[in-house]
XYZ file of N, CA and C in Angstrom:
717
model
N 22.330 -45.182 -36.193
C 21.817 -43.865 -36.547
C 20.758 -44.003 -37.620
N 19.557 -43.511 -37.365
C 18.456 -43.646 -38.299
C 18.537 -42.573 -39.370
N 18.666 -41.343 -38.974
C 18.740 -40.230 -39.908
C 20.195 -39.818 -40.094
N 20.541 -39.506 -41.338
C 21.893 -39.035 -41.614
C 21.997 -37.577 -41.207
N 22.905 -37.223 -40.321
C 23.042 -35.837 -39.881
C 23.428 -34.926 -41.041
N 23.052 -33.669 -40.946
C 23.345 -32.692 -41.976
C 24.844 -32.644 -42.268
N 25.199 -32.559 -43.528
C 26.555 -32.490 -44.091
C 27.202 -33.867 -44.270
N 26.789 -34.860 -43.513
C 27.385 -36.188 -43.625
C 26.732 -36.951 -44.774
N 27.542 -37.642 -45.578
C 27.027 -38.359 -46.743
C 27.287 -39.862 -46.688
N 28.464 -40.252 -46.232
C 28.822 -41.670 -46.230
C 29.466 -42.021 -44.890
N 28.647 -42.239 -43.878
C 29.139 -42.513 -42.533
C 29.506 -43.982 -42.407
N 30.752 -44.232 -42.036
C 31.230 -45.606 -41.845
C 32.068 -45.660 -40.574
N 32.167 -46.824 -39.931
C 33.050 -46.942 -38.761
C 34.499 -46.680 -39.164
N 35.216 -45.973 -38.310
C 36.628 -45.725 -38.556
C 37.399 -47.014 -38.333
N 38.162 -47.428 -39.333
C 38.877 -48.694 -39.295
C 40.370 -48.445 -39.483
N 41.178 -48.908 -38.535
C 42.614 -48.611 -38.580
C 43.319 -49.259 -39.762
N 42.722 -50.290 -40.343
C 43.320 -50.913 -41.518
C 42.853 -50.218 -42.794
N 41.548 -50.084 -42.939
C 40.991 -49.496 -44.155
C 41.337 -48.021 -44.284
N 41.417 -47.316 -43.148
C 41.649 -45.865 -43.187
C 43.054 -45.481 -42.712
N 43.967 -46.434 -42.745
C 45.316 -46.169 -42.236
C 46.012 -45.041 -42.987
N 45.713 -44.883 -44.262
C 46.386 -43.858 -45.068
C 45.663 -42.519 -45.047
N 44.524 -42.442 -44.358
C 43.738 -41.214 -44.362
C 44.463 -40.088 -43.623
N 44.403 -38.918 -44.219
C 44.957 -37.703 -43.611
C 43.871 -36.631 -43.577
N 43.880 -35.829 -42.524
C 42.883 -34.767 -42.376
C 43.479 -33.451 -42.847
N 42.836 -32.867 -43.849
C 43.302 -31.593 -44.379
C 42.901 -30.456 -43.448
N 43.621 -29.359 -43.528
C 43.323 -28.205 -42.682
C 42.787 -27.038 -43.472
N 43.101 -25.839 -43.034
C 42.651 -24.627 -43.711
C 43.356 -24.494 -45.053
N 42.814 -23.714 -46.029
C 41.637 -22.866 -45.894
C 40.290 -23.486 -46.266
N 40.199 -24.700 -46.868
C 38.868 -25.160 -47.285
C 38.071 -25.829 -46.175
N 38.432 -25.620 -44.937
C 37.902 -26.389 -43.811
C 36.371 -26.427 -43.758
N 35.699 -25.314 -43.991
C 34.254 -25.268 -43.771
C 33.445 -25.128 -45.058
N 34.052 -25.412 -46.179
C 33.363 -25.276 -47.457
C 32.163 -26.201 -47.548
N 32.210 -27.330 -46.848
C 31.114 -28.303 -46.881
C 29.804 -27.723 -46.376
N 29.874 -26.640 -45.577
C 28.667 -26.056 -44.991
C 28.282 -24.731 -45.629
N 28.936 -24.369 -46.726
C 28.779 -23.032 -47.302
C 27.368 -22.750 -47.812
N 26.592 -23.791 -48.095
C 25.243 -23.592 -48.626
C 24.152 -23.727 -47.564
N 24.543 -23.818 -46.320
C 23.555 -23.980 -45.254
C 23.400 -22.695 -44.455
N 22.167 -22.295 -44.216
C 21.929 -21.061 -43.446
C 21.676 -21.348 -41.966
N 21.703 -22.634 -41.573
C 21.582 -23.006 -40.165
C 22.572 -24.127 -39.853
N 23.008 -24.174 -38.603
C 23.903 -25.223 -38.124
C 23.436 -25.626 -36.721
N 23.347 -26.906 -36.421
C 22.932 -27.332 -35.083
C 23.774 -26.699 -33.979
N 23.127 -26.407 -32.870
C 23.804 -25.802 -31.716
C 23.576 -26.679 -30.490
N 24.555 -26.711 -29.594
C 24.422 -27.440 -28.339
C 24.448 -26.434 -27.184
N 23.784 -26.770 -26.094
C 23.608 -25.812 -25.012
C 24.934 -25.370 -24.394
N 25.937 -26.244 -24.421
C 27.231 -25.886 -23.840
C 27.872 -24.694 -24.534
N 27.469 -24.395 -25.764
C 28.064 -23.293 -26.505
C 27.115 -22.099 -26.661
N 25.960 -22.149 -26.020
C 25.026 -21.021 -26.104
C 25.683 -19.729 -25.634
N 26.431 -19.808 -24.534
C 27.031 -18.597 -23.982
C 28.072 -17.994 -24.889
N 29.022 -18.806 -25.357
C 30.094 -18.313 -26.202
C 29.598 -18.013 -27.614
N 28.918 -18.970 -28.228
C 28.463 -18.781 -29.596
C 27.404 -17.707 -29.728
N 26.564 -17.583 -28.694
C 25.493 -16.594 -28.741
C 25.971 -15.156 -28.682
N 27.251 -14.948 -28.427
C 27.776 -13.577 -28.409
C 27.781 -12.953 -29.798
N 27.908 -13.795 -30.831
C 27.961 -13.263 -32.193
C 26.959 -13.916 -33.139
N 26.388 -15.056 -32.754
C 25.482 -15.784 -33.639
C 24.089 -15.894 -33.015
N 23.034 -15.630 -33.788
C 21.680 -15.809 -33.264
C 21.380 -17.291 -33.036
N 20.775 -17.605 -31.916
C 20.345 -18.968 -31.607
C 18.826 -19.015 -31.681
N 18.305 -19.873 -32.553
C 16.858 -20.037 -32.686
C 16.550 -21.537 -32.658
N 15.279 -21.867 -32.838
C 14.861 -23.268 -32.812
C 14.012 -23.570 -34.033
N 14.217 -24.749 -34.602
C 13.429 -25.196 -35.749
C 12.410 -26.229 -35.285
N 11.189 -26.164 -35.798
C 10.184 -27.161 -35.425
C 10.648 -28.567 -35.792
N 10.309 -29.527 -34.951
C 10.667 -30.922 -35.209
C 9.475 -31.824 -35.037
N 9.634 -33.089 -35.395
C 8.536 -34.042 -35.290
C 8.064 -34.193 -33.845
N 9.023 -34.163 -32.900
C 8.672 -34.319 -31.489
C 8.939 -33.028 -30.711
N 10.158 -32.529 -30.805
C 10.521 -31.283 -30.129
C 11.358 -30.440 -31.091
N 11.456 -29.128 -30.861
C 12.272 -28.278 -31.729
C 13.755 -28.626 -31.630
N 14.528 -28.149 -32.593
C 15.978 -28.328 -32.611
C 16.658 -26.973 -32.496
N 17.697 -26.899 -31.659
C 18.448 -25.659 -31.491
C 19.443 -25.499 -32.632
N 19.492 -24.294 -33.213
C 20.419 -24.032 -34.316
C 20.997 -22.628 -34.201
N 22.185 -22.482 -34.778
C 22.742 -21.154 -35.017
C 22.251 -20.707 -36.388
N 21.817 -19.474 -36.482
C 21.384 -18.918 -37.754
C 22.591 -18.271 -38.431
N 22.890 -18.726 -39.664
C 24.057 -18.224 -40.396
C 23.672 -17.394 -41.610
N 22.394 -17.276 -41.879
C 21.904 -16.502 -43.016
C 20.397 -16.428 -42.942
N 19.808 -15.620 -43.829
C 18.372 -15.380 -43.757
C 17.548 -16.227 -44.706
N 18.204 -16.942 -45.627
C 17.478 -17.772 -46.578
C 18.250 -19.065 -46.834
N 17.554 -20.152 -47.199
C 18.255 -21.381 -47.566
C 19.290 -21.117 -48.655
N 20.490 -21.638 -48.459
C 21.571 -21.423 -49.417
C 22.315 -20.119 -49.223
N 21.856 -19.297 -48.292
C 22.462 -17.986 -48.061
C 23.245 -18.017 -46.757
N 24.520 -18.351 -46.841
C 25.393 -18.402 -45.671
C 26.301 -17.186 -45.676
N 26.176 -16.364 -44.644
C 26.915 -15.106 -44.583
C 28.256 -15.228 -43.875
N 28.582 -16.408 -43.367
C 29.749 -16.521 -42.507
C 30.841 -17.444 -43.043
N 30.609 -18.079 -44.175
C 31.627 -18.937 -44.776
C 32.000 -18.369 -46.136
N 33.279 -18.059 -46.310
C 33.767 -17.481 -47.559
C 33.769 -18.524 -48.663
N 33.932 -18.074 -49.892
C 33.899 -18.975 -51.043
C 35.014 -20.019 -50.997
N 36.120 -19.710 -50.295
C 37.226 -20.669 -50.201
C 37.133 -21.549 -48.956
N 36.030 -21.428 -48.211
C 35.818 -22.286 -47.047
C 36.269 -21.711 -45.729
N 36.757 -20.473 -45.751
C 37.176 -19.842 -44.494
C 35.951 -19.426 -43.682
N 36.059 -19.582 -42.361
C 35.015 -19.124 -41.443
C 35.269 -17.662 -41.122
N 34.277 -16.808 -41.339
C 34.462 -15.367 -41.199
C 33.728 -14.817 -39.983
N 33.971 -15.425 -38.852
C 33.382 -14.919 -37.619
C 34.290 -15.319 -36.473
N 33.900 -14.964 -35.258
C 34.747 -15.224 -34.097
C 34.594 -16.663 -33.618
N 33.343 -17.084 -33.414
C 33.098 -18.417 -32.841
C 32.679 -19.401 -33.920
N 33.322 -20.573 -33.958
C 32.966 -21.635 -34.896
C 32.104 -22.664 -34.153
N 30.873 -22.895 -34.590
C 30.015 -23.878 -33.912
C 30.673 -25.251 -33.800
N 30.428 -25.917 -32.670
C 31.041 -27.214 -32.412
C 30.651 -28.244 -33.469
N 29.457 -28.133 -34.020
C 29.014 -29.083 -35.031
C 29.935 -29.046 -36.248
N 30.359 -27.846 -36.632
C 31.267 -27.714 -37.773
C 32.656 -28.224 -37.426
N 33.082 -27.992 -36.193
C 34.407 -28.458 -35.775
C 34.441 -29.978 -35.631
N 33.297 -30.574 -35.372
C 33.222 -32.026 -35.233
C 33.386 -32.731 -36.574
N 32.818 -32.191 -37.619
C 32.850 -32.817 -38.940
C 34.285 -32.958 -39.435
N 34.657 -34.085 -40.080
C 33.848 -35.207 -40.577
C 33.815 -36.425 -39.648
N 34.050 -36.202 -38.351
C 33.989 -37.300 -37.373
C 32.627 -37.291 -36.687
N 32.235 -38.439 -36.145
C 30.955 -38.533 -35.453
C 30.929 -39.845 -34.675
N 30.156 -39.855 -33.601
C 29.952 -41.096 -32.842
C 28.740 -41.821 -33.411
N 28.924 -43.087 -33.756
C 27.822 -43.898 -34.245
C 27.179 -44.652 -33.090
N 25.881 -44.523 -32.962
C 25.142 -45.191 -31.887
C 24.255 -46.288 -32.465
N 24.438 -47.495 -31.958
C 23.635 -48.631 -32.377
C 22.934 -49.190 -31.148
N 21.631 -49.325 -31.233
C 20.852 -49.802 -30.078
C 21.342 -51.174 -29.633
N 21.642 -51.289 -28.346
C 22.075 -52.552 -27.788
C 23.544 -52.851 -27.953
N 24.293 -51.881 -28.469
C 25.731 -52.087 -28.675
C 26.483 -50.833 -28.247
N 27.788 -50.968 -28.068
C 28.602 -49.821 -27.700
C 28.710 -48.848 -28.862
N 28.831 -47.564 -28.523
C 28.997 -46.554 -29.563
C 30.362 -46.725 -30.218
N 30.451 -46.296 -31.471
C 31.696 -46.460 -32.221
C 32.074 -45.145 -32.889
N 33.368 -44.976 -33.126
C 33.863 -43.790 -33.820
C 33.642 -43.971 -35.317
N 33.011 -43.004 -35.934
C 32.738 -43.060 -37.367
C 33.252 -41.806 -38.061
N 33.323 -41.891 -39.380
C 33.717 -40.736 -40.188
C 32.832 -40.683 -41.427
N 32.796 -39.520 -42.038
C 32.212 -39.390 -43.364
C 33.359 -39.611 -44.340
N 33.502 -40.825 -44.808
C 34.681 -41.154 -45.601
C 34.644 -40.518 -46.998
N 33.508 -39.932 -47.361
C 33.418 -39.241 -48.638
C 33.843 -37.773 -48.536
N 34.121 -37.322 -47.328
C 34.443 -35.911 -47.109
C 35.699 -35.487 -47.846
N 35.633 -34.298 -48.439
C 36.785 -33.731 -49.130
C 37.881 -33.315 -48.154
N 37.590 -33.359 -46.871
C 38.600 -33.018 -45.872
C 39.593 -34.150 -45.662
N 39.266 -35.318 -46.185
C 40.192 -36.443 -46.098
C 40.984 -36.587 -47.396
N 42.248 -36.927 -47.241
C 43.097 -37.201 -48.383
C 44.124 -38.234 -47.980
N 44.965 -38.618 -48.896
C 46.031 -39.578 -48.592
C 47.420 -39.010 -48.860
N 47.460 -37.834 -49.475
C 48.748 -37.235 -49.826
C 49.125 -36.084 -48.906
N 48.145 -35.252 -48.558
C 48.414 -34.083 -47.732
C 47.547 -34.113 -46.481
N 47.962 -33.376 -45.459
C 47.208 -33.309 -44.218
C 47.869 -34.093 -43.102
N 47.226 -34.099 -41.948
C 47.751 -34.791 -40.775
C 47.199 -36.212 -40.704
N 48.050 -37.207 -40.489
C 47.599 -38.603 -40.475
C 46.716 -38.922 -39.272
N 45.799 -39.857 -39.480
C 44.951 -40.338 -38.393
C 45.639 -41.459 -37.615
N 46.479 -42.207 -38.306
C 47.201 -43.324 -37.686
C 48.682 -43.224 -38.011
N 49.508 -43.677 -37.080
C 50.941 -43.651 -37.357
C 51.336 -44.910 -38.141
N 52.619 -45.073 -38.384
C 53.094 -46.176 -39.228
C 52.795 -47.555 -38.640
N 52.647 -47.625 -37.323
C 52.340 -48.906 -36.681
C 50.837 -49.135 -36.536
N 50.046 -48.195 -37.059
C 48.592 -48.350 -37.004
C 47.944 -47.830 -35.745
N 48.727 -47.145 -34.894
C 48.177 -46.583 -33.659
C 47.590 -45.195 -33.922
N 46.643 -44.809 -33.097
C 46.009 -43.493 -33.239
C 47.021 -42.378 -32.995
N 47.008 -41.376 -33.854
C 47.867 -40.215 -33.648
C 47.228 -39.305 -32.602
N 47.998 -38.345 -32.110
C 47.473 -37.382 -31.135
C 46.289 -36.621 -31.722
N 46.351 -36.333 -33.026
C 45.243 -35.654 -33.693
C 43.969 -36.460 -33.577
N 44.037 -37.732 -33.899
C 42.842 -38.575 -33.850
C 42.339 -38.736 -32.426
N 43.230 -38.864 -31.465
C 42.818 -38.971 -30.073
C 42.057 -37.730 -29.631
N 42.533 -36.560 -30.065
C 41.840 -35.309 -29.744
C 40.449 -35.283 -30.383
N 40.355 -35.739 -31.627
C 39.069 -35.762 -32.321
C 38.085 -36.708 -31.627
N 38.583 -37.841 -31.171
C 37.719 -38.810 -30.492
C 37.211 -38.241 -29.177
N 38.078 -37.568 -28.431
C 37.637 -36.928 -27.187
C 36.564 -35.884 -27.476
N 36.793 -35.134 -28.531
C 35.857 -34.060 -28.869
C 34.484 -34.605 -29.238
N 34.438 -35.644 -30.082
C 33.130 -36.142 -30.501
C 32.406 -36.856 -29.364
N 33.144 -37.429 -28.434
C 32.499 -38.008 -27.253
C 31.916 -36.923 -26.365
N 32.669 -35.839 -26.177
C 32.153 -34.706 -25.410
C 30.933 -34.096 -26.102
N 30.987 -34.046 -27.419
C 29.865 -33.488 -28.184
C 28.609 -34.325 -27.980
N 28.773 -35.643 -27.975
C 27.627 -36.522 -27.791
C 26.950 -36.269 -26.451
N 27.737 -36.110 -25.401
C 27.187 -35.821 -24.075
C 26.433 -34.495 -24.097
N 27.038 -33.480 -24.734
C 26.410 -32.160 -24.814
C 25.136 -32.203 -25.654
N 25.135 -33.015 -26.709
C 23.955 -33.126 -27.557
C 22.785 -33.735 -26.780
N 23.081 -34.699 -25.938
C 22.022 -35.300 -25.111
C 21.484 -34.291 -24.110
N 22.375 -33.478 -23.579
C 21.949 -32.427 -22.652
C 21.098 -31.389 -23.385
N 21.433 -31.115 -24.629
C 20.653 -30.179 -25.434
C 19.256 -30.737 -25.677
N 19.167 -32.030 -25.967
C 17.858 -32.670 -26.142
C 17.017 -32.524 -24.873
N 17.672 -32.675 -23.724
C 16.967 -32.544 -22.449
C 16.480 -31.112 -22.248
N 17.322 -30.154 -22.613
C 16.955 -28.742 -22.497
C 15.727 -28.429 -23.351
N 15.777 -28.814 -24.619
C 14.687 -28.498 -25.541
C 13.407 -29.213 -25.114
N 13.537 -30.463 -24.691
C 12.372 -31.208 -24.232
C 11.727 -30.536 -23.026
N 12.558 -30.040 -22.114
C 12.037 -29.372 -20.919
C 11.342 -28.073 -21.277
N 11.932 -27.292 -22.202
C 11.295 -26.047 -22.638
C 9.930 -26.330 -23.273
N 9.851 -27.418 -24.044
C 8.594 -27.770 -24.695
C 7.556 -28.209 -23.659
N 7.994 -28.978 -22.673
C 7.074 -29.447 -21.627
C 6.482 -28.271 -20.865
N 7.275 -27.222 -20.694
C 6.807 -26.043 -19.970
C 6.095 -25.044 -20.880
N 5.937 -25.425 -22.149
C 5.223 -24.604 -23.130
C 5.845 -23.202 -23.252
N 7.174 -23.167 -23.345
C 7.872 -21.884 -23.392
C 8.228 -21.430 -24.808
N 7.966 -22.270 -25.802
C 8.314 -21.887 -27.170
C 7.191 -21.090 -27.824
N 7.588 -20.142 -28.657
C 6.644 -19.422 -29.479
C 7.161 -19.408 -30.920
N 6.253 -19.477 -31.876
C 6.618 -19.421 -33.280
C 6.649 -17.959 -33.716
N 7.708 -17.579 -34.432
C 7.894 -16.175 -34.790
C 8.276 -16.051 -36.263
N 8.180 -14.846 -36.752
C 8.657 -14.478 -38.078
C 9.770 -13.461 -37.908
N 10.909 -13.715 -38.526
C 12.039 -12.791 -38.461
C 12.049 -11.957 -39.728
N 12.104 -10.650 -39.555
C 12.042 -9.714 -40.673
C 13.255 -8.792 -40.607
N 14.156 -8.930 -41.570
C 15.351 -8.093 -41.621
C 15.349 -7.351 -42.942
N 15.572 -6.032 -42.895
C 15.587 -5.242 -44.125
C 16.865 -4.411 -44.207
N 17.861 -4.899 -44.968
C 19.070 -4.105 -45.177
C 18.733 -2.821 -45.910
N 19.494 -1.794 -45.667
C 19.264 -0.508 -46.328
C 19.314 -0.689 -47.839
N 18.337 -0.119 -48.530
C 18.287 -0.094 -49.990
C 18.215 -1.495 -50.597
N 17.749 -2.496 -49.835
C 17.605 -3.854 -50.360
C 16.240 -4.405 -49.971
N 15.859 -5.486 -50.648
C 14.583 -6.113 -50.341
C 14.594 -6.711 -48.943
N 13.427 -6.772 -48.341
C 13.305 -7.367 -47.017
C 13.587 -8.857 -47.094
N 14.151 -9.385 -46.018
C 14.418 -10.819 -45.901
C 13.602 -11.338 -44.724
N 12.702 -12.256 -45.021
C 11.760 -12.731 -44.017
C 11.903 -14.242 -43.848
N 11.935 -14.680 -42.598
C 11.967 -16.100 -42.285
C 10.758 -16.436 -41.418
N 9.976 -17.412 -41.874
C 8.782 -17.826 -41.149
C 9.025 -19.159 -40.431
N 8.264 -19.394 -39.389
C 8.243 -20.705 -38.751
C 9.360 -20.987 -37.771
N 10.190 -20.001 -37.478
C 11.226 -20.206 -36.469
C 10.598 -20.155 -35.079
N 11.317 -20.686 -34.108
C 10.811 -20.696 -32.744
C 11.820 -20.068 -31.789
N 11.290 -19.404 -30.782
C 12.099 -18.794 -29.734
C 11.431 -19.062 -28.390
N 12.175 -18.839 -27.337
C 11.597 -18.945 -25.998
C 10.840 -17.661 -25.704
N 9.629 -17.809 -25.239
C 8.760 -16.671 -24.926
C 9.163 -16.100 -23.573
N 9.744 -14.903 -23.585
C 10.234 -14.299 -22.345
C 9.101 -14.044 -21.358
N 7.951 -13.655 -21.858
C 6.817 -13.376 -20.972
C 6.385 -14.650 -20.238
N 6.314 -15.762 -20.959
C 5.955 -17.029 -20.322
C 7.048 -17.486 -19.363
N 8.290 -17.258 -19.768
C 9.407 -17.651 -18.908
C 9.357 -16.889 -17.589
N 9.113 -15.594 -17.652
C 9.053 -14.774 -16.435
C 7.840 -15.104 -15.570
N 6.814 -15.705 -16.175
C 5.593 -16.029 -15.444
C 5.591 -17.463 -14.914
N 6.710 -18.174 -15.055
C 6.763 -19.557 -14.573
C 6.489 -19.635 -13.066
N 5.769 -20.648 -12.636
C 5.618 -20.871 -11.197
C 6.987 -21.107 -10.557
N 7.087 -20.798 -9.287
C 8.372 -20.931 -8.599
C 8.948 -22.341 -8.714
N 8.093 -23.349 -8.646
C 8.583 -24.723 -8.685
C 9.221 -25.049 -10.033
N 8.666 -24.507 -11.114
C 9.224 -24.765 -12.439
C 10.524 -23.988 -12.651
N 10.562 -22.759 -12.146
C 11.789 -21.969 -12.260
C 12.912 -22.637 -11.459
N 12.573 -23.127 -10.270
C 13.558 -23.819 -9.444
C 14.053 -25.082 -10.145
N 13.148 -25.767 -10.811
C 13.529 -26.970 -11.571
C 14.555 -26.623 -12.655
N 14.309 -25.547 -13.370
C 15.243 -25.126 -14.417
C 16.586 -24.714 -13.825
N 16.545 -24.060 -12.681
C 17.798 -23.640 -12.040
C 18.598 -24.856 -11.592
N 17.914 -25.845 -11.035
C 18.596 -27.050 -10.582
C 19.181 -27.844 -11.746
N 18.554 -27.758 -12.902
C 19.043 -28.446 -14.092
C 20.155 -27.653 -14.799
N 20.378 -26.430 -14.331
C 21.420 -25.597 -14.926
C 21.012 -24.946 -16.232
N 19.705 -24.795 -16.485
C 19.230 -24.318 -17.765
C 18.947 -22.815 -17.818
N 18.932 -22.156 -16.680
C 18.623 -20.726 -16.680
C 19.616 -19.927 -17.533
N 20.933 -20.125 -17.382
C 21.877 -19.362 -18.221
C 21.666 -19.607 -19.709
N 21.268 -20.821 -20.100
C 21.042 -21.125 -21.514
C 19.864 -20.328 -22.065
N 18.823 -20.176 -21.248
C 17.655 -19.400 -21.686
C 18.052 -17.959 -21.958
N 18.782 -17.349 -21.021
C 19.178 -15.954 -21.190
C 20.174 -15.788 -22.334
N 21.056 -16.777 -22.530
C 22.018 -16.715 -23.636
C 21.288 -16.739 -24.976
N 20.272 -17.594 -25.072
C 19.468 -17.657 -26.299
C 18.794 -16.319 -26.560
N 18.149 -15.776 -25.546
C 17.425 -14.521 -25.725
C 18.380 -13.370 -26.082
N 19.531 -13.327 -25.429
C 20.500 -12.264 -25.719
C 21.069 -12.402 -27.131
N 21.190 -13.650 -27.616
C 21.773 -13.877 -28.942
C 20.928 -13.290 -30.061
N 19.658 -13.082 -29.820
C 18.768 -12.586 -30.868
C 19.133 -11.174 -31.308
N 19.877 -10.467 -30.476
C 20.338 -9.127 -30.871
C 21.276 -9.202 -32.070
N 21.857 -10.377 -32.308
C 22.787 -10.536 -33.426
C 22.084 -10.611 -34.774
N 20.758 -10.658 -34.790
C 20.046 -10.666 -36.061
C 20.354 -9.414 -36.871
N 20.612 -8.325 -36.187
C 20.938 -7.084 -36.892
C 22.230 -7.216 -37.684
N 23.125 -8.106 -37.263
C 24.403 -8.276 -37.976
C 24.160 -8.804 -39.387
N 23.100 -9.589 -39.581
C 22.812 -10.104 -40.908
C 22.338 -9.004 -41.839
N 21.651 -8.023 -41.268
C 21.266 -6.877 -42.100
C 22.495 -6.140 -42.594
N 23.470 -5.988 -41.709
C 24.708 -5.295 -42.089
C 25.504 -6.113 -43.097
N 25.563 -7.432 -42.904
C 26.306 -8.280 -43.844
C 25.629 -8.297 -45.205
N 24.299 -8.347 -45.195
C 23.570 -8.355 -46.466
C 23.754 -7.037 -47.206
N 23.806 -5.949 -46.454
C 24.002 -4.648 -47.055
C 25.386 -4.523 -47.672
N 26.372 -5.186 -47.004
C 27.751 -5.076 -47.492
C 28.031 -6.025 -48.648
N 27.173 -7.051 -48.800
C 27.413 -8.069 -49.840
C 27.210 -7.499 -51.242
């Protein structure tokens, strides 16, 4: 891994000897690590479910944009994580549920299970163990490993989706302007969305290509999710 993913600080391979005493803590501080972030990466597999309550937008990248859930209108302004780390919405993004586990990819070698061993979610006194007394993986750890492997597959599919949207020149740069009642306007510049007009004007061959790739529902889920921007105005007003 070249770049350290957001929220991860000390990624190391999971080792049954070195981490045998590690336990994973649960609620309520589960999501406190993300409390200062106003965006969280999104994968296409969750566009439908997550987009019901969370806006899905795209951030400009060096090569292609990145899909994210918008959790607030300004850096450091997270409207969905309480001060004690509780998640205050219906759908929890898969990226948050994956942490502090992750698949490590090394070119020319097999992928390995890694953790952020500096995470406050790990302890040795309380929580659910990762390994049993004989050093074997617990059911909890097996579930986590399945999840992060599934996430990796979905993340690659998300990269393919975003790359395809960029190739078809379907992204547009926008400014989001939300003004809660009796409060200052909150403006975000430089975000990207799929241009519905360009999408509707696609040649038949390109639309068929997207349908065959299974990307049409993701496009509509993204566009429908933008209606949730109004929820941030209401949350800001109530804050």
